[in-house]
Amino acid sequence: MSQSTSPALSRDQGALHLKRTLKLRDLILFGVIAIQPVAPMASFGVLYESGRGHVVTMVLIAMLAMLLTGISYGRMAQVYPNAGSAFAYVSRAIHPSLGWATGWSMLMDYVLNPVICTIWCAQQAFQLAPVVPLWLWKIGFAAFFTLLNIRGVHSSARTNAWLAAGMGVVVVLVFVAVIRYLTGEQLDASALTRPFYDPSTFTVSTLMHGTSIAVLTYIGFDSISTLSEEVENPRRNILVATVLTCVAIGTLAAAEVYLAQLVWPAGETFANVETAYVVAVSRAWAPLALILGVTLLVANFGSGMAAQMGAARLLYSMGRSGALPGRAFATLDPDTRIPRNNVIFVGSIVMVGAFLMSFSLGAEMLNFGALLGFMGVNMAAFLHYFVRAKQRTFWNAALPLAGFLVCFVLWISLSLPAKLIGAAWMGLGVAIGAWRTNGFRRKFDFDGDDSTEPDAV
């Protein structure tokens, strides 16, 4: 990474601000690590069971939803280059009350991401080194996420570069080993198409439920927009980085799960769904079991660290706008220019959550909050670029509406426990928001946010 990402102090009339130093390549690296190039590997077994084998199709449908939503994120960043992401977009484009609800739902997404990453990393590390107790691994990973993020964007960006390079090498190794193995197998046409469609197991309901979980493959792309105030030319680079990241990860993810399904016979179950991908591809080459175990550990580490950074910045924006107490949440460290209090606060939640929650429940709850936030951003883009625009075009209506509809279908396809717990979280958020804003009669203050006119592109 270039030295342009190093911390520097930016002051305006004595006030401390984030400084625009991140380039397009920094954003893409940040997004790739936040999502993970090996994202579907950790959840492959859960997807395989929930979708009854249609993992590739679910990953591709989820990519469509995230790509449409990513376009809305990028276009809203053109209007409001603010670190608040979905919270700021919906608050300003629709209404502060809906903005609060969106920000609260995305906060659940951002906080639960490092929680489930901590759980997964601790479990994998315990398998590799059982001499260290599981509870100590959980504490260690939660603390390490926090310490690295306190160091600021520069150290995180350099870490991202190394993580991306290492995971890329392992993905290539998996592809080579599996393709070499498959050349010795006799696969008919039905075996080659079964990962996309298996008539003996296909139902729309199971496909949609599985796809609602497959969204986890892309969770983290939206955190790109939380860095808007630290990006050079955010009105262009946020959109470009978001779209390119979604397409790259989606294509790569589909290829990864497709190869795994070709190796693993259709209908055969896994003894442990959390290690299903490792078990499947190790049939092609036994050493992949250890290599992938370590790689997925590193990948989830990078994802959890990036998600914690995104949560801290979302809290910073909500504190700066008055939605949360500013003294606690809207303070930047004068040296690193990061919201240190928020990083520590999120880290504390992660450490506690790692002991109270399972990986599977956390994943569905994470998607509950994420999909609600995505629907809010799509609707904000529709209102800004079509309803209130001076010149209305078909695509300015079709793209955000399509993104909203696909996300809604996936959201209602989540399991009942995830929806019930998510509803309780949202109820708590509405109560806090009403208290902070006097019944949502007080508007949030987005000072320092350069916005454009409704017909801006």
PDB file of N, CA and C in Angstrom, residues 191-286:
ATOM      1  N   ALA A 191     -24.304 -34.518 -13.853  1.00  0.00           N
ATOM      2  CA  ALA A 191     -23.409 -34.190 -12.749  1.00  0.00           C
ATOM      3  C   ALA A 191     -22.869 -32.771 -12.871  1.00  0.00           C
ATOM      4  N   LEU A 192     -22.652 -32.318 -14.092  1.00  0.00           N
ATOM      5  CA  LEU A 192     -22.119 -30.975 -14.314  1.00  0.00           C
ATOM      6  C   LEU A 192     -23.158 -29.884 -14.071  1.00  0.00           C
ATOM      7  N   THR A 193     -24.443 -30.206 -14.284  1.00  0.00           N
ATOM      8  CA  THR A 193     -25.502 -29.203 -14.110  1.00  0.00           C
ATOM      9  C   THR A 193     -26.215 -29.303 -12.766  1.00  0.00           C
ATOM     10  N   ARG A 194     -26.019 -30.392 -12.025  1.00  0.00           N
ATOM     11  CA  ARG A 194     -26.742 -30.595 -10.765  1.00  0.00           C
ATOM     12  C   ARG A 194     -26.475 -29.496  -9.734  1.00  0.00           C
ATOM     13  N   PRO A 195     -25.269 -28.930  -9.626  1.00  0.00           N
ATOM     14  CA  PRO A 195     -25.065 -27.839  -8.666  1.00  0.00           C
ATOM     15  C   PRO A 195     -25.950 -26.619  -8.944  1.00  0.00           C
ATOM     16  N   PHE A 196     -26.370 -26.459 -10.201  1.00  0.00           N
ATOM     17  CA  PHE A 196     -27.270 -25.358 -10.544  1.00  0.00           C
ATOM     18  C   PHE A 196     -28.742 -25.739 -10.347  1.00  0.00           C
ATOM     19  N   TYR A 197     -29.081 -26.981 -10.746  1.00  0.00           N
ATOM     20  CA  TYR A 197     -30.489 -27.413 -10.661  1.00  0.00           C
ATOM     21  C   TYR A 197     -30.558 -28.925 -10.564  1.00  0.00           C
ATOM     22  N   ASP A 198     -31.155 -29.381  -9.467  1.00  0.00           N
ATOM     23  CA  ASP A 198     -31.370 -30.811  -9.257  1.00  0.00           C
ATOM     24  C   ASP A 198     -32.877 -31.038  -9.136  1.00  0.00           C
ATOM     25  N   PRO A 199     -33.512 -31.593 -10.181  1.00  0.00           N
ATOM     26  CA  PRO A 199     -34.980 -31.740 -10.172  1.00  0.00           C
ATOM     27  C   PRO A 199     -35.502 -32.610  -9.034  1.00  0.00           C
ATOM     28  N   SER A 200     -34.679 -33.475  -8.476  1.00  0.00           N
ATOM     29  CA  SER A 200     -35.139 -34.363  -7.411  1.00  0.00           C
ATOM     30  C   SER A 200     -35.232 -33.670  -6.056  1.00  0.00           C
ATOM     31  N   THR A 201     -34.555 -32.528  -5.895  1.00  0.00           N
ATOM     32  CA  THR A 201     -34.552 -31.835  -4.600  1.00  0.00           C
ATOM     33  C   THR A 201     -35.002 -30.385  -4.676  1.00  0.00           C
ATOM     34  N   PHE A 202     -35.250 -29.865  -5.863  1.00  0.00           N
ATOM     35  CA  PHE A 202     -35.513 -28.428  -6.027  1.00  0.00           C
ATOM     36  C   PHE A 202     -36.908 -28.045  -5.552  1.00  0.00           C
ATOM     37  N   THR A 203     -36.981 -27.000  -4.731  1.00  0.00           N
ATOM     38  CA  THR A 203     -38.234 -26.309  -4.409  1.00  0.00           C
ATOM     39  C   THR A 203     -37.907 -24.824  -4.278  1.00  0.00           C
ATOM     40  N   VAL A 204     -38.845 -23.988  -4.621  1.00  0.00           N
ATOM     41  CA  VAL A 204     -38.614 -22.546  -4.562  1.00  0.00           C
ATOM     42  C   VAL A 204     -38.380 -22.097  -3.121  1.00  0.00           C
ATOM     43  N   SER A 205     -39.150 -22.647  -2.180  1.00  0.00           N
ATOM     44  CA  SER A 205     -39.040 -22.208  -0.785  1.00  0.00           C
ATOM     45  C   SER A 205     -37.653 -22.510  -0.206  1.00  0.00           C
ATOM     46  N   THR A 206     -37.155 -23.726  -0.456  1.00  0.00           N
ATOM     47  CA  THR A 206     -35.821 -24.057   0.058  1.00  0.00           C
ATOM     48  C   THR A 206     -34.742 -23.248  -0.649  1.00  0.00           C
ATOM     49  N   LEU A 207     -34.928 -22.975  -1.925  1.00  0.00           N
ATOM     50  CA  LEU A 207     -33.953 -22.163  -2.660  1.00  0.00           C
ATOM     51  C   LEU A 207     -33.879 -20.753  -2.080  1.00  0.00           C
ATOM     52  N   MET A 208     -35.050 -20.149  -1.809  1.00  0.00           N
ATOM     53  CA  MET A 208     -35.071 -18.785  -1.273  1.00  0.00           C
ATOM     54  C   MET A 208     -34.530 -18.741   0.150  1.00  0.00           C
ATOM     55  N   HIS A 209     -34.866 -19.756   0.957  1.00  0.00           N
ATOM     56  CA  HIS A 209     -34.330 -19.786   2.324  1.00  0.00           C
ATOM     57  C   HIS A 209     -32.809 -19.920   2.287  1.00  0.00           C
ATOM     58  N   GLY A 210     -32.323 -20.801   1.424  1.00  0.00           N
ATOM     59  CA  GLY A 210     -30.884 -20.954   1.300  1.00  0.00           C
ATOM     60  C   GLY A 210     -30.210 -19.692   0.787  1.00  0.00           C
ATOM     61  N   THR A 211     -30.873 -19.016  -0.156  1.00  0.00           N
ATOM     62  CA  THR A 211     -30.310 -17.785  -0.703  1.00  0.00           C
ATOM     63  C   THR A 211     -30.259 -16.693   0.358  1.00  0.00           C
ATOM     64  N   SER A 212     -31.253 -16.664   1.244  1.00  0.00           N
ATOM     65  CA  SER A 212     -31.245 -15.668   2.315  1.00  0.00           C
ATOM     66  C   SER A 212     -30.034 -15.853   3.225  1.00  0.00           C
ATOM     67  N   ILE A 213     -29.555 -17.089   3.344  1.00  0.00           N
ATOM     68  CA  ILE A 213     -28.332 -17.346   4.112  1.00  0.00           C
ATOM     69  C   ILE A 213     -27.100 -17.077   3.252  1.00  0.00           C
ATOM     70  N   ALA A 214     -27.210 -17.355   1.936  1.00  0.00           N
ATOM     71  CA  ALA A 214     -26.082 -17.142   1.027  1.00  0.00           C
ATOM     72  C   ALA A 214     -25.674 -15.682   0.937  1.00  0.00           C
ATOM     73  N   VAL A 215     -26.571 -14.783   1.342  1.00  0.00           N
ATOM     74  CA  VAL A 215     -26.214 -13.361   1.390  1.00  0.00           C
ATOM     75  C   VAL A 215     -24.984 -13.150   2.264  1.00  0.00           C
ATOM     76  N   LEU A 216     -24.785 -14.051   3.238  1.00  0.00           N
ATOM     77  CA  LEU A 216     -23.622 -13.960   4.113  1.00  0.00           C
ATOM     78  C   LEU A 216     -22.321 -13.957   3.313  1.00  0.00           C
ATOM     79  N   THR A 217     -22.335 -14.573   2.125  1.00  0.00           N
ATOM     80  CA  THR A 217     -21.152 -14.599   1.266  1.00  0.00           C
ATOM     81  C   THR A 217     -20.673 -13.198   0.924  1.00  0.00           C
ATOM     82  N   TYR A 218     -21.606 -12.244   0.853  1.00  0.00           N
ATOM     83  CA  TYR A 218     -21.274 -10.893   0.402  1.00  0.00           C
ATOM     84  C   TYR A 218     -21.278  -9.856   1.518  1.00  0.00           C
ATOM     85  N   ILE A 219     -21.616 -10.281   2.734  1.00  0.00           N
ATOM     86  CA  ILE A 219     -21.682  -9.320   3.823  1.00  0.00           C
ATOM     87  C   ILE A 219     -20.321  -8.658   4.008  1.00  0.00           C
ATOM     88  N   GLY A 220     -20.345  -7.352   4.014  1.00  0.00           N
ATOM     89  CA  GLY A 220     -19.116  -6.581   4.144  1.00  0.00           C
ATOM     90  C   GLY A 220     -18.904  -5.625   2.990  1.00  0.00           C
ATOM     91  N   PHE A 221     -19.569  -5.865   1.840  1.00  0.00           N
ATOM     92  CA  PHE A 221     -19.371  -4.957   0.709  1.00  0.00           C
ATOM     93  C   PHE A 221     -19.838  -3.550   1.063  1.00  0.00           C
ATOM     94  N   ASP A 222     -20.895  -3.442   1.865  1.00  0.00           N
ATOM     95  CA  ASP A 222     -21.440  -2.140   2.228  1.00  0.00           C
ATOM     96  C   ASP A 222     -20.506  -1.349   3.130  1.00  0.00           C
ATOM     97  N   SER A 223     -19.562  -2.035   3.788  1.00  0.00           N
ATOM     98  CA  SER A 223     -18.636  -1.320   4.659  1.00  0.00           C
ATOM     99  C   SER A 223     -17.696  -0.426   3.858  1.00  0.00           C
ATOM    100  N   ILE A 224     -17.624  -0.632   2.547  1.00  0.00           N
ATOM    101  CA  ILE A 224     -16.819   0.255   1.699  1.00  0.00           C
ATOM    102  C   ILE A 224     -17.301   1.688   1.829  1.00  0.00           C
ATOM    103  N   SER A 225     -18.620   1.879   1.852  1.00  0.00           N
ATOM    104  CA  SER A 225     -19.172   3.230   1.903  1.00  0.00           C
ATOM    105  C   SER A 225     -18.946   3.897   3.249  1.00  0.00           C
ATOM    106  N   THR A 226     -18.660   3.133   4.308  1.00  0.00           N
ATOM    107  CA  THR A 226     -18.398   3.758   5.604  1.00  0.00           C
ATOM    108  C   THR A 226     -17.084   4.530   5.601  1.00  0.00           C
ATOM    109  N   LEU A 227     -16.251   4.307   4.579  1.00  0.00           N
ATOM    110  CA  LEU A 227     -14.972   5.019   4.477  1.00  0.00           C
ATOM    111  C   LEU A 227     -15.063   6.224   3.549  1.00  0.00           C
ATOM    112  N   SER A 228     -16.286   6.663   3.221  1.00  0.00           N
ATOM    113  CA  SER A 228     -16.468   7.718   2.224  1.00  0.00           C
ATOM    114  C   SER A 228     -15.695   8.981   2.542  1.00  0.00           C
ATOM    115  N   GLU A 229     -15.613   9.346   3.823  1.00  0.00           N
ATOM    116  CA  GLU A 229     -14.921  10.582   4.180  1.00  0.00           C
ATOM    117  C   GLU A 229     -13.406  10.445   4.147  1.00  0.00           C
ATOM    118  N   GLU A 230     -12.906   9.229   3.913  1.00  0.00           N
ATOM    119  CA  GLU A 230     -11.470   9.015   3.872  1.00  0.00           C
ATOM    120  C   GLU A 230     -11.000   8.631   2.465  1.00  0.00           C
ATOM    121  N   VAL A 231     -11.873   8.814   1.467  1.00  0.00           N
ATOM    122  CA  VAL A 231     -11.607   8.357   0.105  1.00  0.00           C
ATOM    123  C   VAL A 231     -11.375   9.530  -0.828  1.00  0.00           C
ATOM    124  N   GLU A 232     -10.397   9.398  -1.682  1.00  0.00           N
ATOM    125  CA  GLU A 232     -10.199  10.372  -2.753  1.00  0.00           C
ATOM    126  C   GLU A 232     -11.310  10.203  -3.787  1.00  0.00           C
ATOM    127  N   ASN A 233     -11.937  11.283  -4.182  1.00  0.00           N
ATOM    128  CA  ASN A 233     -13.014  11.274  -5.178  1.00  0.00           C
ATOM    129  C   ASN A 233     -14.097  10.242  -4.829  1.00  0.00           C
ATOM    130  N   PRO A 234     -14.779  10.392  -3.682  1.00  0.00           N
ATOM    131  CA  PRO A 234     -15.748   9.384  -3.241  1.00  0.00           C
ATOM    132  C   PRO A 234     -16.944   9.247  -4.175  1.00  0.00           C
ATOM    133  N   ARG A 235     -17.314  10.296  -4.900  1.00  0.00           N
ATOM    134  CA  ARG A 235     -18.492  10.217  -5.765  1.00  0.00           C
ATOM    135  C   ARG A 235     -18.275   9.258  -6.925  1.00  0.00           C
ATOM    136  N   ARG A 236     -17.040   8.951  -7.249  1.00  0.00           N
ATOM    137  CA  ARG A 236     -16.747   7.954  -8.276  1.00  0.00           C
ATOM    138  C   ARG A 236     -16.271   6.644  -7.671  1.00  0.00           C
ATOM    139  N   ASN A 237     -15.315   6.733  -6.762  1.00  0.00           N
ATOM    140  CA  ASN A 237     -14.616   5.540  -6.303  1.00  0.00           C
ATOM    141  C   ASN A 237     -15.465   4.612  -5.440  1.00  0.00           C
ATOM    142  N   ILE A 238     -16.403   5.152  -4.666  1.00  0.00           N
ATOM    143  CA  ILE A 238     -17.257   4.284  -3.851  1.00  0.00           C
ATOM    144  C   ILE A 238     -18.108   3.395  -4.742  1.00  0.00           C
ATOM    145  N   LEU A 239     -18.723   3.971  -5.775  1.00  0.00           N
ATOM    146  CA  LEU A 239     -19.559   3.194  -6.698  1.00  0.00           C
ATOM    147  C   LEU A 239     -18.734   2.150  -7.444  1.00  0.00           C
ATOM    148  N   VAL A 240     -17.619   2.559  -8.000  1.00  0.00           N
ATOM    149  CA  VAL A 240     -16.784   1.645  -8.776  1.00  0.00           C
ATOM    150  C   VAL A 240     -16.259   0.511  -7.909  1.00  0.00           C
ATOM    151  N   ALA A 241     -15.762   0.843  -6.730  1.00  0.00           N
ATOM    152  CA  ALA A 241     -15.204  -0.186  -5.844  1.00  0.00           C
ATOM    153  C   ALA A 241     -16.275  -1.160  -5.382  1.00  0.00           C
ATOM    154  N   THR A 242     -17.472  -0.667  -5.072  1.00  0.00           N
ATOM    155  CA  THR A 242     -18.549  -1.538  -4.595  1.00  0.00           C
ATOM    156  C   THR A 242     -18.986  -2.516  -5.669  1.00  0.00           C
ATOM    157  N   VAL A 243     -19.203  -2.019  -6.874  1.00  0.00           N
ATOM    158  CA  VAL A 243     -19.652  -2.880  -7.973  1.00  0.00           C
ATOM    159  C   VAL A 243     -18.572  -3.905  -8.334  1.00  0.00           C
ATOM    160  N   LEU A 244     -17.337  -3.454  -8.482  1.00  0.00           N
ATOM    161  CA  LEU A 244     -16.259  -4.372  -8.844  1.00  0.00           C
ATOM    162  C   LEU A 244     -16.047  -5.438  -7.776  1.00  0.00           C
ATOM    163  N   THR A 245     -16.162  -5.067  -6.523  1.00  0.00           N
ATOM    164  CA  THR A 245     -15.980  -6.032  -5.445  1.00  0.00           C
ATOM    165  C   THR A 245     -17.073  -7.089  -5.458  1.00  0.00           C
ATOM    166  N   CYS A 246     -18.335  -6.669  -5.643  1.00  0.00           N
ATOM    167  CA  CYS A 246     -19.448  -7.628  -5.674  1.00  0.00           C
ATOM    168  C   CYS A 246     -19.318  -8.604  -6.841  1.00  0.00           C
ATOM    169  N   VAL A 247     -18.987  -8.096  -8.019  1.00  0.00           N
ATOM    170  CA  VAL A 247     -18.858  -8.963  -9.200  1.00  0.00           C
ATOM    171  C   VAL A 247     -17.699  -9.934  -9.034  1.00  0.00           C
ATOM    172  N   ALA A 248     -16.574  -9.441  -8.575  1.00  0.00           N
ATOM    173  CA  ALA A 248     -15.387 -10.298  -8.415  1.00  0.00           C
ATOM    174  C   ALA A 248     -15.631 -11.399  -7.397  1.00  0.00           C
ATOM    175  N   ILE A 249     -16.161 -11.017  -6.238  1.00  0.00           N
ATOM    176  CA  ILE A 249     -16.395 -12.007  -5.189  1.00  0.00           C
ATOM    177  C   ILE A 249     -17.493 -12.984  -5.604  1.00  0.00           C
ATOM    178  N   GLY A 250     -18.550 -12.503  -6.246  1.00  0.00           N
ATOM    179  CA  GLY A 250     -19.634 -13.377  -6.675  1.00  0.00           C
ATOM    180  C   GLY A 250     -19.181 -14.420  -7.680  1.00  0.00           C
ATOM    181  N   THR A 251     -18.403 -13.995  -8.661  1.00  0.00           N
ATOM    182  CA  THR A 251     -17.897 -14.925  -9.665  1.00  0.00           C
ATOM    183  C   THR A 251     -16.969 -15.955  -9.051  1.00  0.00           C
ATOM    184  N   LEU A 252     -16.089 -15.469  -8.187  1.00  0.00           N
ATOM    185  CA  LEU A 252     -15.148 -16.372  -7.525  1.00  0.00           C
ATOM    186  C   LEU A 252     -15.873 -17.353  -6.603  1.00  0.00           C
ATOM    187  N   ALA A 253     -16.851 -16.868  -5.854  1.00  0.00           N
ATOM    188  CA  ALA A 253     -17.596 -17.725  -4.935  1.00  0.00           C
ATOM    189  C   ALA A 253     -18.350 -18.817  -5.673  1.00  0.00           C
ATOM    190  N   ALA A 254     -18.985 -18.460  -6.789  1.00  0.00           N
ATOM    191  CA  ALA A 254     -19.718 -19.457  -7.565  1.00  0.00           C
ATOM    192  C   ALA A 254     -18.786 -20.548  -8.076  1.00  0.00           C
ATOM    193  N   ALA A 255     -17.601 -20.171  -8.529  1.00  0.00           N
ATOM    194  CA  ALA A 255     -16.636 -21.151  -9.017  1.00  0.00           C
ATOM    195  C   ALA A 255     -16.156 -22.061  -7.888  1.00  0.00           C
ATOM    196  N   GLU A 256     -15.928 -21.494  -6.711  1.00  0.00           N
ATOM    197  CA  GLU A 256     -15.450 -22.284  -5.572  1.00  0.00           C
ATOM    198  C   GLU A 256     -16.454 -23.358  -5.152  1.00  0.00           C
ATOM    199  N   VAL A 257     -17.713 -22.971  -5.003  1.00  0.00           N
ATOM    200  CA  VAL A 257     -18.706 -23.951  -4.545  1.00  0.00           C
ATOM    201  C   VAL A 257     -19.059 -24.942  -5.651  1.00  0.00           C
ATOM    202  N   TYR A 258     -18.970 -24.508  -6.899  1.00  0.00           N
ATOM    203  CA  TYR A 258     -19.254 -25.424  -8.016  1.00  0.00           C
ATOM    204  C   TYR A 258     -18.254 -26.580  -8.036  1.00  0.00           C
ATOM    205  N   LEU A 259     -16.984 -26.248  -7.876  1.00  0.00           N
ATOM    206  CA  LEU A 259     -15.959 -27.290  -7.869  1.00  0.00           C
ATOM    207  C   LEU A 259     -16.127 -28.225  -6.680  1.00  0.00           C
ATOM    208  N   ALA A 260     -16.481 -27.679  -5.533  1.00  0.00           N
ATOM    209  CA  ALA A 260     -16.677 -28.524  -4.355  1.00  0.00           C
ATOM    210  C   ALA A 260     -17.828 -29.495  -4.559  1.00  0.00           C
ATOM    211  N   GLN A 261     -18.892 -29.030  -5.210  1.00  0.00           N
ATOM    212  CA  GLN A 261     -20.040 -29.904  -5.443  1.00  0.00           C
ATOM    213  C   GLN A 261     -19.741 -30.976  -6.490  1.00  0.00           C
ATOM    214  N   LEU A 262     -18.845 -30.701  -7.402  1.00  0.00           N
ATOM    215  CA  LEU A 262     -18.455 -31.724  -8.368  1.00  0.00           C
ATOM    216  C   LEU A 262     -17.642 -32.828  -7.693  1.00  0.00           C
ATOM    217  N   VAL A 263     -16.868 -32.458  -6.687  1.00  0.00           N
ATOM    218  CA  VAL A 263     -16.069 -33.450  -5.968  1.00  0.00           C
ATOM    219  C   VAL A 263     -16.937 -34.272  -5.023  1.00  0.00           C
ATOM    220  N   TRP A 264     -17.891 -33.609  -4.357  1.00  0.00           N
ATOM    221  CA  TRP A 264     -18.714 -34.284  -3.356  1.00  0.00           C
ATOM    222  C   TRP A 264     -19.964 -34.864  -4.014  1.00  0.00           C
ATOM    223  N   PRO A 265     -20.222 -36.141  -3.901  1.00  0.00           N
ATOM    224  CA  PRO A 265     -21.384 -36.765  -4.542  1.00  0.00           C
ATOM    225  C   PRO A 265     -22.695 -36.143  -4.078  1.00  0.00           C
ATOM    226  N   ALA A 266     -23.620 -35.944  -4.998  1.00  0.00           N
ATOM    227  CA  ALA A 266     -24.916 -35.349  -4.670  1.00  0.00           C
ATOM    228  C   ALA A 266     -25.673 -36.226  -3.689  1.00  0.00           C
ATOM    229  N   GLY A 267     -26.248 -35.598  -2.675  1.00  0.00           N
ATOM    230  CA  GLY A 267     -27.036 -36.330  -1.699  1.00  0.00           C
ATOM    231  C   GLY A 267     -26.257 -36.848  -0.514  1.00  0.00           C
ATOM    232  N   GLU A 268     -24.945 -36.894  -0.606  1.00  0.00           N
ATOM    233  CA  GLU A 268     -24.129 -37.363   0.515  1.00  0.00           C
ATOM    234  C   GLU A 268     -24.028 -36.267   1.570  1.00  0.00           C
ATOM    235  N   THR A 269     -24.257 -36.614   2.819  1.00  0.00           N
ATOM    236  CA  THR A 269     -24.278 -35.625   3.890  1.00  0.00           C
ATOM    237  C   THR A 269     -22.886 -35.412   4.479  1.00  0.00           C
ATOM    238  N   PHE A 270     -22.769 -34.361   5.273  1.00  0.00           N
ATOM    239  CA  PHE A 270     -21.514 -34.029   5.949  1.00  0.00           C
ATOM    240  C   PHE A 270     -21.650 -34.304   7.439  1.00  0.00           C
ATOM    241  N   ALA A 271     -20.620 -34.848   8.037  1.00  0.00           N
ATOM    242  CA  ALA A 271     -20.628 -35.097   9.478  1.00  0.00           C
ATOM    243  C   ALA A 271     -20.635 -33.788  10.255  1.00  0.00           C
ATOM    244  N   ASN A 272     -19.962 -32.775   9.730  1.00  0.00           N
ATOM    245  CA  ASN A 272     -19.893 -31.469  10.377  1.00  0.00           C
ATOM    246  C   ASN A 272     -20.043 -30.400   9.304  1.00  0.00           C
ATOM    247  N   VAL A 273     -21.147 -29.658   9.315  1.00  0.00           N
ATOM    248  CA  VAL A 273     -21.409 -28.687   8.255  1.00  0.00           C
ATOM    249  C   VAL A 273     -20.417 -27.540   8.278  1.00  0.00           C
ATOM    250  N   GLU A 274     -19.844 -27.211   9.446  1.00  0.00           N
ATOM    251  CA  GLU A 274     -18.937 -26.075   9.530  1.00  0.00           C
ATOM    252  C   GLU A 274     -17.616 -26.354   8.814  1.00  0.00           C
ATOM    253  N   THR A 275     -17.232 -27.604   8.681  1.00  0.00           N
ATOM    254  CA  THR A 275     -15.978 -27.951   7.996  1.00  0.00           C
ATOM    255  C   THR A 275     -16.253 -28.666   6.668  1.00  0.00           C
ATOM    256  N   ALA A 276     -17.464 -28.516   6.142  1.00  0.00           N
ATOM    257  CA  ALA A 276     -17.879 -29.274   4.965  1.00  0.00           C
ATOM    258  C   ALA A 276     -17.002 -28.999   3.748  1.00  0.00           C
ATOM    259  N   TYR A 277     -16.681 -27.742   3.503  1.00  0.00           N
ATOM    260  CA  TYR A 277     -15.886 -27.429   2.315  1.00  0.00           C
ATOM    261  C   TYR A 277     -14.499 -28.039   2.393  1.00  0.00           C
ATOM    262  N   VAL A 278     -13.902 -27.948   3.555  1.00  0.00           N
ATOM    263  CA  VAL A 278     -12.563 -28.508   3.736  1.00  0.00           C
ATOM    264  C   VAL A 278     -12.591 -30.016   3.496  1.00  0.00           C
ATOM    265  N   VAL A 279     -13.606 -30.684   4.034  1.00  0.00           N
ATOM    266  CA  VAL A 279     -13.739 -32.125   3.849  1.00  0.00           C
ATOM    267  C   VAL A 279     -13.939 -32.477   2.382  1.00  0.00           C
ATOM    268  N   ALA A 280     -14.768 -31.692   1.689  1.00  0.00           N
ATOM    269  CA  ALA A 280     -15.079 -31.982   0.283  1.00  0.00           C
ATOM    270  C   ALA A 280     -13.841 -31.877  -0.597  1.00  0.00           C
ATOM    271  N   VAL A 281     -13.150 -30.740  -0.553  1.00  0.00           N
ATOM    272  CA  VAL A 281     -12.027 -30.540  -1.465  1.00  0.00           C
ATOM    273  C   VAL A 281     -10.803 -31.342  -1.067  1.00  0.00           C
ATOM    274  N   SER A 282     -10.714 -31.765   0.211  1.00  0.00           N
ATOM    275  CA  SER A 282      -9.568 -32.578   0.609  1.00  0.00           C
ATOM    276  C   SER A 282      -9.620 -33.964  -0.038  1.00  0.00           C
ATOM    277  N   ARG A 283     -10.767 -34.329  -0.588  1.00  0.00           N
ATOM    278  CA  ARG A 283     -10.823 -35.557  -1.379  1.00  0.00           C
ATOM    279  C   ARG A 283      -9.950 -35.441  -2.622  1.00  0.00           C
ATOM    280  N   ALA A 284      -9.824 -34.227  -3.121  1.00  0.00           N
ATOM    281  CA  ALA A 284      -8.990 -34.019  -4.301  1.00  0.00           C
ATOM    282  C   ALA A 284      -7.512 -34.052  -3.941  1.00  0.00           C
ATOM    283  N   TRP A 285      -7.170 -33.531  -2.753  1.00  0.00           N
ATOM    284  CA  TRP A 285      -5.770 -33.516  -2.316  1.00  0.00           C
ATOM    285  C   TRP A 285      -5.759 -33.382  -0.803  1.00  0.00           C
ATOM    286  N   ALA A 286      -5.314 -34.385  -0.096  1.00  0.00           N
ATOM    287  CA  ALA A 286      -5.406 -34.453   1.356  1.00  0.00           C
ATOM    288  C   ALA A 286      -4.774 -33.259   2.083  1.00  0.00           C
TER     289      ALA A 286
END
